[in-house]
XYZ file of C-alpha atoms in Angstrom:
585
model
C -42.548 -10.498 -17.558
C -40.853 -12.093 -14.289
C -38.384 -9.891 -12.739
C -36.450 -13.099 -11.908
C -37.044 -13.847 -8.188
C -39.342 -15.712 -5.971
C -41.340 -15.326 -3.150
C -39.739 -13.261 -0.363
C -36.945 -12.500 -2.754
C -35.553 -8.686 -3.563
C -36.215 -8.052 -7.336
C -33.268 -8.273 -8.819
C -31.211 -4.766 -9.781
C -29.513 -5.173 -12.613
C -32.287 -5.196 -15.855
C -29.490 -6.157 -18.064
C -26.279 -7.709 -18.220
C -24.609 -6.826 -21.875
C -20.821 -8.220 -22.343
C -19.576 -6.110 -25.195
C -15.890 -4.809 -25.872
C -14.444 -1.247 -26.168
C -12.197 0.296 -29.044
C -9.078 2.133 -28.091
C -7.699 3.957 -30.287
C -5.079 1.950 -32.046
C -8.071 -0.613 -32.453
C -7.369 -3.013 -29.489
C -10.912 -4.455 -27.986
C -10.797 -5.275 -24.454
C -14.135 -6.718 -22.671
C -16.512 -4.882 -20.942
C -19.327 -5.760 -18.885
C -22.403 -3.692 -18.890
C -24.678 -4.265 -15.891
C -27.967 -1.702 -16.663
C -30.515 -0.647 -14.225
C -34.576 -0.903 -14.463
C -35.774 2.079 -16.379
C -35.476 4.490 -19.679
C -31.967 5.984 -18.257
C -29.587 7.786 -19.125
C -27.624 7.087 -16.380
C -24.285 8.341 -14.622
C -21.735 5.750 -15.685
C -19.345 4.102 -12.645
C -16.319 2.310 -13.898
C -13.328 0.071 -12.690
C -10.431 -1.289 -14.961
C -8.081 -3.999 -13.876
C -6.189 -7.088 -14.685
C -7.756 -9.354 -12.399
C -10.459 -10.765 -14.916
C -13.267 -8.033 -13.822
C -16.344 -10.866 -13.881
C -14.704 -11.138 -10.756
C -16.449 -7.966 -8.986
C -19.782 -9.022 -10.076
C -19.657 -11.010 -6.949
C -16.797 -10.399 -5.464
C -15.499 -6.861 -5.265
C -14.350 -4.035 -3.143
C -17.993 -2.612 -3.887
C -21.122 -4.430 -4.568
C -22.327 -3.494 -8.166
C -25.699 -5.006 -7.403
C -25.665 -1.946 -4.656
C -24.523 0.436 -7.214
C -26.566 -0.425 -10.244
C -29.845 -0.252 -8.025
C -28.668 2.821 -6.943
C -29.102 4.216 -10.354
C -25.570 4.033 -12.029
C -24.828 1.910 -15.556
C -21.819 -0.383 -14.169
C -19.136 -1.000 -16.518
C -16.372 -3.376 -15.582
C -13.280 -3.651 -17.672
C -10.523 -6.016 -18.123
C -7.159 -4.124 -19.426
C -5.255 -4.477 -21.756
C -3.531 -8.059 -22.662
C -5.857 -9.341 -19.401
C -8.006 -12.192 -19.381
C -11.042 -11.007 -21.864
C -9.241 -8.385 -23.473
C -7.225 -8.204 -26.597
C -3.459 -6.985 -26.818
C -0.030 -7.400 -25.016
C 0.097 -6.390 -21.155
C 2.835 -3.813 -20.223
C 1.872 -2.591 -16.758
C 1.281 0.536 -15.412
C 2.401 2.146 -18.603
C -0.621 1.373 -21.035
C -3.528 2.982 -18.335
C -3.005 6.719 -19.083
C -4.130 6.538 -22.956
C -6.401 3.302 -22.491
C -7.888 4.463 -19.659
C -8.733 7.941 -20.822
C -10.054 5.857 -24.055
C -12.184 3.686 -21.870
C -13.697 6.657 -20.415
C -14.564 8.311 -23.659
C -15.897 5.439 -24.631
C -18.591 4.722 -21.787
C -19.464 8.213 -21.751
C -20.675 8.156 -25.202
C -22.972 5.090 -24.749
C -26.540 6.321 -25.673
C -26.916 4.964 -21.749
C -25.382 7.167 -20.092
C -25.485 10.590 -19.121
C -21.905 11.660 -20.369
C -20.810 11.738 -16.700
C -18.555 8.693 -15.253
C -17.277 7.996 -12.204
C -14.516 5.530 -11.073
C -13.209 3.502 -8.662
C -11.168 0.069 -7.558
C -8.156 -0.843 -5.025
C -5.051 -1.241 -5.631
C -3.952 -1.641 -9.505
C -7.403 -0.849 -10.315
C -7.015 2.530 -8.363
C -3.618 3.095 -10.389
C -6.116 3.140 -13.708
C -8.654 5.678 -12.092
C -5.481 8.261 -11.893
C -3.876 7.256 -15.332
C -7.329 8.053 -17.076
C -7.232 11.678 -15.735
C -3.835 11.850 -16.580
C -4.326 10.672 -20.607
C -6.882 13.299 -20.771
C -10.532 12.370 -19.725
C -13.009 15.375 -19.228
C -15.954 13.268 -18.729
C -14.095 11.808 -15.675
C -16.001 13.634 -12.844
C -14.887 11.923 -9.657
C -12.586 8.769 -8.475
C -12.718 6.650 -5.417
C -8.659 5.020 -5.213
C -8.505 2.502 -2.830
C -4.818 1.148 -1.438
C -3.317 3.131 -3.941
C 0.126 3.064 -5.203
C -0.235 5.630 -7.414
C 1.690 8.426 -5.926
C 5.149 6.742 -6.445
C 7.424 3.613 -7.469
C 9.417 4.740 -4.605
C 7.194 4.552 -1.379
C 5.858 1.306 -1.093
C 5.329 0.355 -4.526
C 8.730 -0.978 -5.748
C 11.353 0.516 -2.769
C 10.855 1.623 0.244
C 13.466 4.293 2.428
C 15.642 3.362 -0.615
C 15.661 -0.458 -0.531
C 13.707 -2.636 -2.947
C 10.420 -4.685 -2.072
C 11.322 -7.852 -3.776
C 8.498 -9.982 -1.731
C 5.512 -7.727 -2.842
C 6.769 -8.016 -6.101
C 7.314 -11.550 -6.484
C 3.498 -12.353 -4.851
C 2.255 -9.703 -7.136
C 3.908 -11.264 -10.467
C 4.355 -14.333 -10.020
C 0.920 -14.870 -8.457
C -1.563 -12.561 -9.691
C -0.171 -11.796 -13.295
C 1.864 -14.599 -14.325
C -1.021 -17.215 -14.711
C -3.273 -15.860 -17.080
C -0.562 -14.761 -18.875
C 1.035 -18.208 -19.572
C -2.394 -19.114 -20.908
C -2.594 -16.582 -23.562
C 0.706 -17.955 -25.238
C -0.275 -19.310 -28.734
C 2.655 -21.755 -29.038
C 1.914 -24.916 -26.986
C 5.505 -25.545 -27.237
C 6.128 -22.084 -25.260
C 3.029 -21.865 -23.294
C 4.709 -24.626 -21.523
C 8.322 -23.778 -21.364
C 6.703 -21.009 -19.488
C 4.814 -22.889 -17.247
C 8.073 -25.156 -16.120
C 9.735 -21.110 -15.692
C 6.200 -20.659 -13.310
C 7.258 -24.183 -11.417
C 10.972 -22.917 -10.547
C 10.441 -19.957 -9.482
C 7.167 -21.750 -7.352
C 10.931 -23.389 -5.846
C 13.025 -20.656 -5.437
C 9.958 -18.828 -3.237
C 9.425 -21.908 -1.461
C 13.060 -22.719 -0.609
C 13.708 -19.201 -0.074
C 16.232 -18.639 -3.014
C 14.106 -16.339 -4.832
C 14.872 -13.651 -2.094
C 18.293 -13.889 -0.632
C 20.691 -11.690 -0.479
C 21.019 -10.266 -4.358
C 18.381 -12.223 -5.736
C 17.129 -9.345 -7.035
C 20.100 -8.513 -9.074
C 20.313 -12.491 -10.204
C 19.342 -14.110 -13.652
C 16.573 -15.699 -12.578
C 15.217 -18.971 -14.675
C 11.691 -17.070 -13.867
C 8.990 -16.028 -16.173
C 8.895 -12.989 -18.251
C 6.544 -11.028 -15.808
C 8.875 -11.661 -12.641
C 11.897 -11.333 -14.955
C 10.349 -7.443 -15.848
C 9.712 -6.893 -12.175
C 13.056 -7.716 -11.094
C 13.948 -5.812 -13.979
C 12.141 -2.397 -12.228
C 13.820 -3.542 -8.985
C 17.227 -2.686 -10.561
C 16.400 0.790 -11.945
C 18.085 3.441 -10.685
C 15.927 5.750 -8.131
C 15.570 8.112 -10.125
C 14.318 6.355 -13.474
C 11.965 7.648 -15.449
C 9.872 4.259 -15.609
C 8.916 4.758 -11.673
C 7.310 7.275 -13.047
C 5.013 5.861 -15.331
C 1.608 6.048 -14.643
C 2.263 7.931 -11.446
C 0.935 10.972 -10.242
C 4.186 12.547 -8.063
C 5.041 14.775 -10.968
C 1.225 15.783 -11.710
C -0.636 16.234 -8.482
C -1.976 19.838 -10.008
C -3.653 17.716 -12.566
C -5.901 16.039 -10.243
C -8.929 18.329 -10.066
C -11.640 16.852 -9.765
C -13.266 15.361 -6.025
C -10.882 12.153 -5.070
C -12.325 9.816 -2.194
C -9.128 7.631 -0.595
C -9.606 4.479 0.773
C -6.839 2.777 2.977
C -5.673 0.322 5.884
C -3.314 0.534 8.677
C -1.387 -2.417 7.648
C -2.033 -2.129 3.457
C 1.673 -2.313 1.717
C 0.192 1.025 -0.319
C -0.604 3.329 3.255
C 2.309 5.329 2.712
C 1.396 6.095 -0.989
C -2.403 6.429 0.147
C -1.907 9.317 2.944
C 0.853 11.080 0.700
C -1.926 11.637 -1.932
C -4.502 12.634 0.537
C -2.059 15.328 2.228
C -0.775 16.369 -1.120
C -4.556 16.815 -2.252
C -5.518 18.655 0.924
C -2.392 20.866 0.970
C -3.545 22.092 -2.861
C -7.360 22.264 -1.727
C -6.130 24.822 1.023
C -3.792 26.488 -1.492
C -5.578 26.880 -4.395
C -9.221 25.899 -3.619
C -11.166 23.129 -5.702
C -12.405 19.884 -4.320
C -10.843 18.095 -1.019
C -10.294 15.021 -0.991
C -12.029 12.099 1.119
C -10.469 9.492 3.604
C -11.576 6.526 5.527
C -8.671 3.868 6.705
C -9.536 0.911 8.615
C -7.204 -1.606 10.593
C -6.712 -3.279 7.180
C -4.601 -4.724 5.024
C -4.023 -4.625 1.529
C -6.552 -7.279 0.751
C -8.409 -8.681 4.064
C -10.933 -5.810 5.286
C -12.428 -8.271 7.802
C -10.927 -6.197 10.747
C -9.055 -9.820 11.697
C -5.620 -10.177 10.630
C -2.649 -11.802 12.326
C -4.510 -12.779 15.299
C -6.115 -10.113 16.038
C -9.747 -8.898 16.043
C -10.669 -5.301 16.210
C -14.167 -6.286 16.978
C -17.801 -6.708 14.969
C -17.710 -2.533 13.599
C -14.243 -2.635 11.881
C -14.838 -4.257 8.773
C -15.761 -2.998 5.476
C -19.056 -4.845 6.142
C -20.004 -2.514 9.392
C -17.653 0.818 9.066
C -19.949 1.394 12.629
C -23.371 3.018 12.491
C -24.364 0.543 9.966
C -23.359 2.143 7.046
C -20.765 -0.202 4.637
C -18.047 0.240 2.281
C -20.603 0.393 -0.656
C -23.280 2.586 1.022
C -20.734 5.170 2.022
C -19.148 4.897 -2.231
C -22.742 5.657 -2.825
C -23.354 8.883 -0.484
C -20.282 9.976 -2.267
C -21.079 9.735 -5.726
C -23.864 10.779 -5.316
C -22.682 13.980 -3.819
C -19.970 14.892 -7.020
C -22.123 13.251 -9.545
C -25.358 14.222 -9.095
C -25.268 17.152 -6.724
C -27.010 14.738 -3.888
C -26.733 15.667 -0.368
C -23.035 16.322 1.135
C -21.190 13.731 2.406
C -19.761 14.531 5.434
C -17.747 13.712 7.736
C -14.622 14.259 5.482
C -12.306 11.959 6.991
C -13.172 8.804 9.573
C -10.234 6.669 10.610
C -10.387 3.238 13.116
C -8.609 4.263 16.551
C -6.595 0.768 16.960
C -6.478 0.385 20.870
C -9.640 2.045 21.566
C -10.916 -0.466 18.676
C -13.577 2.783 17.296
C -14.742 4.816 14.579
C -13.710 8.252 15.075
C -14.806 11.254 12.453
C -12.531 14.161 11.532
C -12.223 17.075 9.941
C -8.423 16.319 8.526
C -5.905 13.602 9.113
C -4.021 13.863 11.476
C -6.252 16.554 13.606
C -4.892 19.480 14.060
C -3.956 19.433 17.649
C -1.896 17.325 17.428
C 1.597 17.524 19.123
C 5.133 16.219 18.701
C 6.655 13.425 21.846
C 9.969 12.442 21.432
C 10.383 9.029 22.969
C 14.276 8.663 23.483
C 16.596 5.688 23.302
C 18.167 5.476 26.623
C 20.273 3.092 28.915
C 19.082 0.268 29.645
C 17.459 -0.228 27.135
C 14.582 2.194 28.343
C 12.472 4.843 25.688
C 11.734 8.111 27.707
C 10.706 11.469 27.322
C 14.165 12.848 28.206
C 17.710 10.820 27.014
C 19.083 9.190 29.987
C 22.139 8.207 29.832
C 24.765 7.670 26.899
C 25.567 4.555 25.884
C 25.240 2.290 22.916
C 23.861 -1.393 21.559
C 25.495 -3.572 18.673
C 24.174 -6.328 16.760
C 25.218 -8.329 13.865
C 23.856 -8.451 10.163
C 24.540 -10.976 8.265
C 23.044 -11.362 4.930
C 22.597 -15.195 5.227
C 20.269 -14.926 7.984
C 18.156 -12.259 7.936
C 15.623 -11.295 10.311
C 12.183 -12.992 9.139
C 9.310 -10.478 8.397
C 6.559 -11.027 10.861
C 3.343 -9.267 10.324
C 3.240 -5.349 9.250
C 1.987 -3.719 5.894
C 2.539 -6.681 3.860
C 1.548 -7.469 0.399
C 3.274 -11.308 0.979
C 2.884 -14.823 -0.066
C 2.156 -17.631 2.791
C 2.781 -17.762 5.599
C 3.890 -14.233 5.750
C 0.306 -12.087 6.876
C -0.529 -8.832 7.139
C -1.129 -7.325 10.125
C -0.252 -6.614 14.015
C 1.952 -9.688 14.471
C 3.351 -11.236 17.735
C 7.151 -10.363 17.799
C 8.132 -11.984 20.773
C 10.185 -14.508 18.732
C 11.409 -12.229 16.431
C 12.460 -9.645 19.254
C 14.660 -13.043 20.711
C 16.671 -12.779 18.365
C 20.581 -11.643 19.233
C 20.063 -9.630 15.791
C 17.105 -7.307 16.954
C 17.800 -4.589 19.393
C 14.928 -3.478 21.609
C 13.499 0.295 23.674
C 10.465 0.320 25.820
C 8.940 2.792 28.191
C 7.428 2.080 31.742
C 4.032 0.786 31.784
C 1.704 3.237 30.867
C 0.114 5.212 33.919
C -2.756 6.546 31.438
C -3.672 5.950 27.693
C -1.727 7.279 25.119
C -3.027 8.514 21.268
C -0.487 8.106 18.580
C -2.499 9.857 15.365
C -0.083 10.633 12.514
C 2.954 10.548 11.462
C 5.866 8.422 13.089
C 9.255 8.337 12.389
C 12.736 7.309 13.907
C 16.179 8.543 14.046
C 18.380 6.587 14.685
C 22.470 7.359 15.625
C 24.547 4.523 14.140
C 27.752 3.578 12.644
C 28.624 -0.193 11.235
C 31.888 -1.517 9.671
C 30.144 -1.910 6.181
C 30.096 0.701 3.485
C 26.420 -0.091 3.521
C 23.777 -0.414 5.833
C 20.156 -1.696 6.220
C 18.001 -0.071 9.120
C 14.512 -1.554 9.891
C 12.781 -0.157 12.769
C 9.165 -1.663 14.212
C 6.425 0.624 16.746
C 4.840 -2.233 18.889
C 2.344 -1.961 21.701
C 3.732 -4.502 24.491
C 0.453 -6.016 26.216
C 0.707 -6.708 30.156
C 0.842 -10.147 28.743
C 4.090 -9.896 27.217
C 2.842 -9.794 23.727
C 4.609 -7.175 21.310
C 1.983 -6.077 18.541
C 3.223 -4.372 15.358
C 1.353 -1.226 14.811
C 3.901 -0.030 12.098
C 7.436 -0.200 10.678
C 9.582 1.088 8.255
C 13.230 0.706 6.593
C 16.264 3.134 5.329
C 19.217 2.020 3.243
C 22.306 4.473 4.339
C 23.155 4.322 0.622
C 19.819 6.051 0.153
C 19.625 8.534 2.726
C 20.060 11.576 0.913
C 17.432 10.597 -2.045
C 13.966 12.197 -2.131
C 11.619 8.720 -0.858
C 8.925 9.992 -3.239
C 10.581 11.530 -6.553
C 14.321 9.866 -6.607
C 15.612 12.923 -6.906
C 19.014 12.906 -4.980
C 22.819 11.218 -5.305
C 23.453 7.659 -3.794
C 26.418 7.329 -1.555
C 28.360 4.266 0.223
C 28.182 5.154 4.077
C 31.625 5.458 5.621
C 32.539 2.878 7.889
C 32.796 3.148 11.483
C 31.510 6.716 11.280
C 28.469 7.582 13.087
C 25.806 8.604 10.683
C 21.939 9.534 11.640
C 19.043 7.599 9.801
C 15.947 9.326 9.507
C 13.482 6.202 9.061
C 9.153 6.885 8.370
C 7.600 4.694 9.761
C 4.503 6.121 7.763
C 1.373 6.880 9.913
C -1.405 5.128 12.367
C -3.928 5.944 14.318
C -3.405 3.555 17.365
C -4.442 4.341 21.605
C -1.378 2.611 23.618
C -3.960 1.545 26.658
C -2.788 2.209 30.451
C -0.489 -0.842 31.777
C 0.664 -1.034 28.150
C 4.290 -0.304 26.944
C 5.217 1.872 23.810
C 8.499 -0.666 22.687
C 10.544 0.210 19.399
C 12.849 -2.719 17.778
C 15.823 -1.872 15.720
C 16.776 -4.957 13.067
C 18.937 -5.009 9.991
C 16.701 -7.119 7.661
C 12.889 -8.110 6.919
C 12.795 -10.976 4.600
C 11.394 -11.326 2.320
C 9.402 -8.589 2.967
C 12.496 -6.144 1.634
C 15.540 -7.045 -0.536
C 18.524 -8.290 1.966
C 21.029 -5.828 2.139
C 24.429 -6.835 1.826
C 26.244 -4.111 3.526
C 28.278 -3.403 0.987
C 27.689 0.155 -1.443
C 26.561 -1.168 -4.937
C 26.635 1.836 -7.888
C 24.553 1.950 -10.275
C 24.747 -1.363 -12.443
C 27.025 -3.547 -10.190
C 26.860 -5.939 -7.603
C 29.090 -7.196 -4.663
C 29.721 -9.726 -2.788
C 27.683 -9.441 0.740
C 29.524 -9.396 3.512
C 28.890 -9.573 7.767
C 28.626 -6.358 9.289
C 28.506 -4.755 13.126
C 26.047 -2.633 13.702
C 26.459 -0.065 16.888
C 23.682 1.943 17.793
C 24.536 5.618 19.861
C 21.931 6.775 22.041
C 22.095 9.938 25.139
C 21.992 13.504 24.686
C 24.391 14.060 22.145
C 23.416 10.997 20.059
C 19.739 11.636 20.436
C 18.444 8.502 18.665
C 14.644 8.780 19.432
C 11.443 7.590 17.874
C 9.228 10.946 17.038
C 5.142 10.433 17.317
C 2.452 12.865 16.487
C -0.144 12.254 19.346
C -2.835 13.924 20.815
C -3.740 15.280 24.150
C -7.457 13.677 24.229
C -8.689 11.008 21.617
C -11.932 12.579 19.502
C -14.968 10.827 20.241
């Protein structure tokens, strides 16, 4: 019998490809693709669920199943509910704890497999690994999350510091949901009624309409998946459907070994390093498995190491993770280590030093000598170790023009990219305010967390406060290495549960703003200059504030607003780094 290849050819892997469907339990059948490895078997079962039509990873995945397969797993790859091959309505996020916990039951019983599954997937598909343990799925040994949201609604997923990401939602359903969607309607009358709904809100993005200043609380003429995100955009923080499918009220329940995958400029980093600390915290607690990281200088779905301009050289993409080892071969060390008792995969953590543009291996994220440097705002618009001098800077929002989003950890639409944008333009503007130190005598390690607070006071009873880390190049050039927002309104509200009261800011009364800026792992090279910007908007990156205080259920007119920002030693508004004394080699 041929074994399907030619002359200089690798046999092929997979010894057979079955498409098949799997019951759930109310008796929906949604597609699954088998892909079956040479031999009698059984075999340990990997698994990814999505609703991105999974034919798509036999190809072209985060993984390659080829890899995995001749490794000696049974691939399964699984379209969800209401998705492309699969049978039933699509509610997001909500339908993965029981299906998924279904879908693992399923594969484990297979005559072909061993009983034991693994799974894994970025993004959405990482949401589904988590919902399956959650619904209840003992034969659910191990999970691999990449770009995860699934910590919380609140952190990167639908807000962020308090103030709603209305362009990550509107690429995600209008553009990767939406389509297929349309062409599952029965009636050809609605199916394309729909479709016209598709082409206007195509215009609104275009034109810019579809993210102004309370779009988000608008009517929109938009289909019914953008209408339902837009819907989640308006939730109160606190909501119960933020928490659907999420894992910030059940972090005890995730007991089994959990290998995190992230980037430095993915929308979900925030989420991605919560879960990892939260994980490690519990390991050191309470014992039981640690969890696995590795973050490259990527972004939620380019892990070329090129983004924005920039190129972090031949080892940083998932391709070449340096030493010649992949994305897939290191999945594969892994599994093999919880699945099959293989040898341990060590190191436990290895992040990409930006700057220094290497691999580095660690034993936790961040290390743990790391120190605090507070970077102060001071006259002049210097950033030193020590305040110098009082003083203060002003700019203007106003909600009709608001400041453009320019690179970052974008999940966007063109021609907003991902990445460590140029900001020179942006940084022209008379609405962004600007720190920097001195050139850099020697190199600098920022590796962890970094925040901001910031001392200011504006005439509105609301207030928007968006604040960028850049590396400023001898050239001139102002990279962003990472950035983060508060809404005054939400200052006093937990970013990760909602728990905590909204309240209008009072006007003309100084009030501090604690702002994450979430983590990196960047080197600040000698000549170089740490810089900080201050801006009231990113659009359409984040809903446009309109600097007004909005309860629950209303909406108000937006209104122009002067901002004044306090700076010296009694208004210490700094920008706080975790760095380290010598980078790890």
């Amino acid at each position: 019998m041929s074994d399907g290849t030619g002359p200089g050819q690798e046999p092929d892997p997979i010894a057979e490809r079955r498409e098949t469907t799997c019951a759930l339990r109310d008796g929906t059948r949604l597609r699954t693709v088998l892909l079956l490895p040479h031999g009698r078997g059984p075999w340990p079962a990997l698994l990814t669920r999505h609703p991105y039509d999974a034919t798509r990873d036999e190809h072209d995945g985060i993984l390659d199943v080829r890899r995995l397969v001749a490794a000696g797993y049974l691939v399964a790859l699984q379209d969800v509910r209401g998705r492309f091959g699969s049978a039933g309505v699509f509610d997001p996020c909500a339908q993965e704890v029981a299906d998924g916990a279904d879908a693992v039951a399923w594969l484990a019983a297979l005559p072909e497999c061993t009983g034991t599954v693994g799974m894994w997937g970025a993004s959405y598909a990482s949401d589904t690994q988590f919902s399956a343990l959650l619904g209840g799925a003992p034969a659910l040994r191990a999970i691999a999350p990449a770009m995860t949201p699934a910590m919380s609604a609140l952190d990167g997923f639908r807000f962020r510091g308090g103030v709603p990401e209305i362009g990550s939602t509107l690429a995600w359903t209008h553009y990767a949901i939406a389509p297929d969607l349309i062409t599952r309607i029965g009636s050809a009358r609605e199916r394309e009624a729909e479709r016209r709904r598709w082409e206007a809100t195509e215009r609104a993005i275009g034109s810019g309409e579809a993210f102004r200043a309370g779009a988000a609380h608008a009517g929109p003429d938009a289909e019914a998946i953008v209408v339902w995100g837009l819907d989640r955009l308006r939730e109160p923080l606190g909501s119960a459907r933020h928490r659907a499918g999420k894992i910030v009220d059940r972090i005890g329940a995730i007991d089994i070994p959990v290998f995190l995958t992230g980037g430095w400029f993915d929308v979900f980093l925030g989420p991605t390093l919560e879960i990892y600390r939260r994980l490690l915290r519990r390991a050191k607690d309470a014992g039981g498995p640690a969890p696995r990281l590795l973050v490259g200088p990527w972004s939620h779905d380019d892990m070329s190491g090129r983004t924005a301009g920039a190129d972090f050289g031949p080892d940083a993409s998932a391709d070449d993770l340096g030493g010649g080892a992949d994305l897939t071969a290191r999945h594969v060390r892994w599994f093999d280590a919880v699945l099959r008792a293989g040898e341990a995969d060590t190191p436990p953590v290895r992040v990409f030093l930006m700057g220094s543009n290497r691999w580095i291996d660690l034993d936790e994220f961040p290390p743990r000598d790391t120190r605090t440097l507070e970077l102060y705002l001071s006259a002049g618009g210097s950033l030193a170790a020590e305040p110098t001098g009082s003083g203060e800077r002003r700019l203007t929002s106003d909600p009709a023009s608001p400041v453009p989003t320019c690179g970052g950890a974008v999940l966007l639409f063109a021609p907003f990219e991902a990445g460590p944008a140029d900001q020179r333009a942006i940084e022209a503007r008379q609405d962004v305010v600007s720190w920097r130190t001195v050139p850099l005598a020697e190199e600098l390690t920022v590796m962890g967390a970094v925040r901001a607070v910031v001392h200011l006071a504006t005439t509105g009873t609301d207030a928007d406060v968006v604040v960028r880390l850049c590396d400023e190049h001898p050239d001139g050039s102002s990279l962003v290495i990472a950035d983060g927002v508060q809404r005054g309104s939400a200052r006093l509200v937990d970013p990760i549960t909602g728990l905590g009261e909204r309240r209008p800011v009072e006007p003309d009364r100084e009030q501090e703003f604690v702002v994450d800026l979430w983590s990196t792992a960047h080197t600040f090279l000698p000549g170089h200059r740490v810089r900080v910007d201050i801006a009231p908007s990113s659009s359409p990156r984040w809903d446009v504030g309109r600097n007004v205080f909005e309860p629950a259920g209303a909406t108000e007119a937006p209104t122009v607003a002067e901002y004044t920002i306090r700076h010296g030693a009694a208004r210490p508004s700094r920008l706080v780094l975790q760095v380290v004394t010598t980078a790890p080699r």
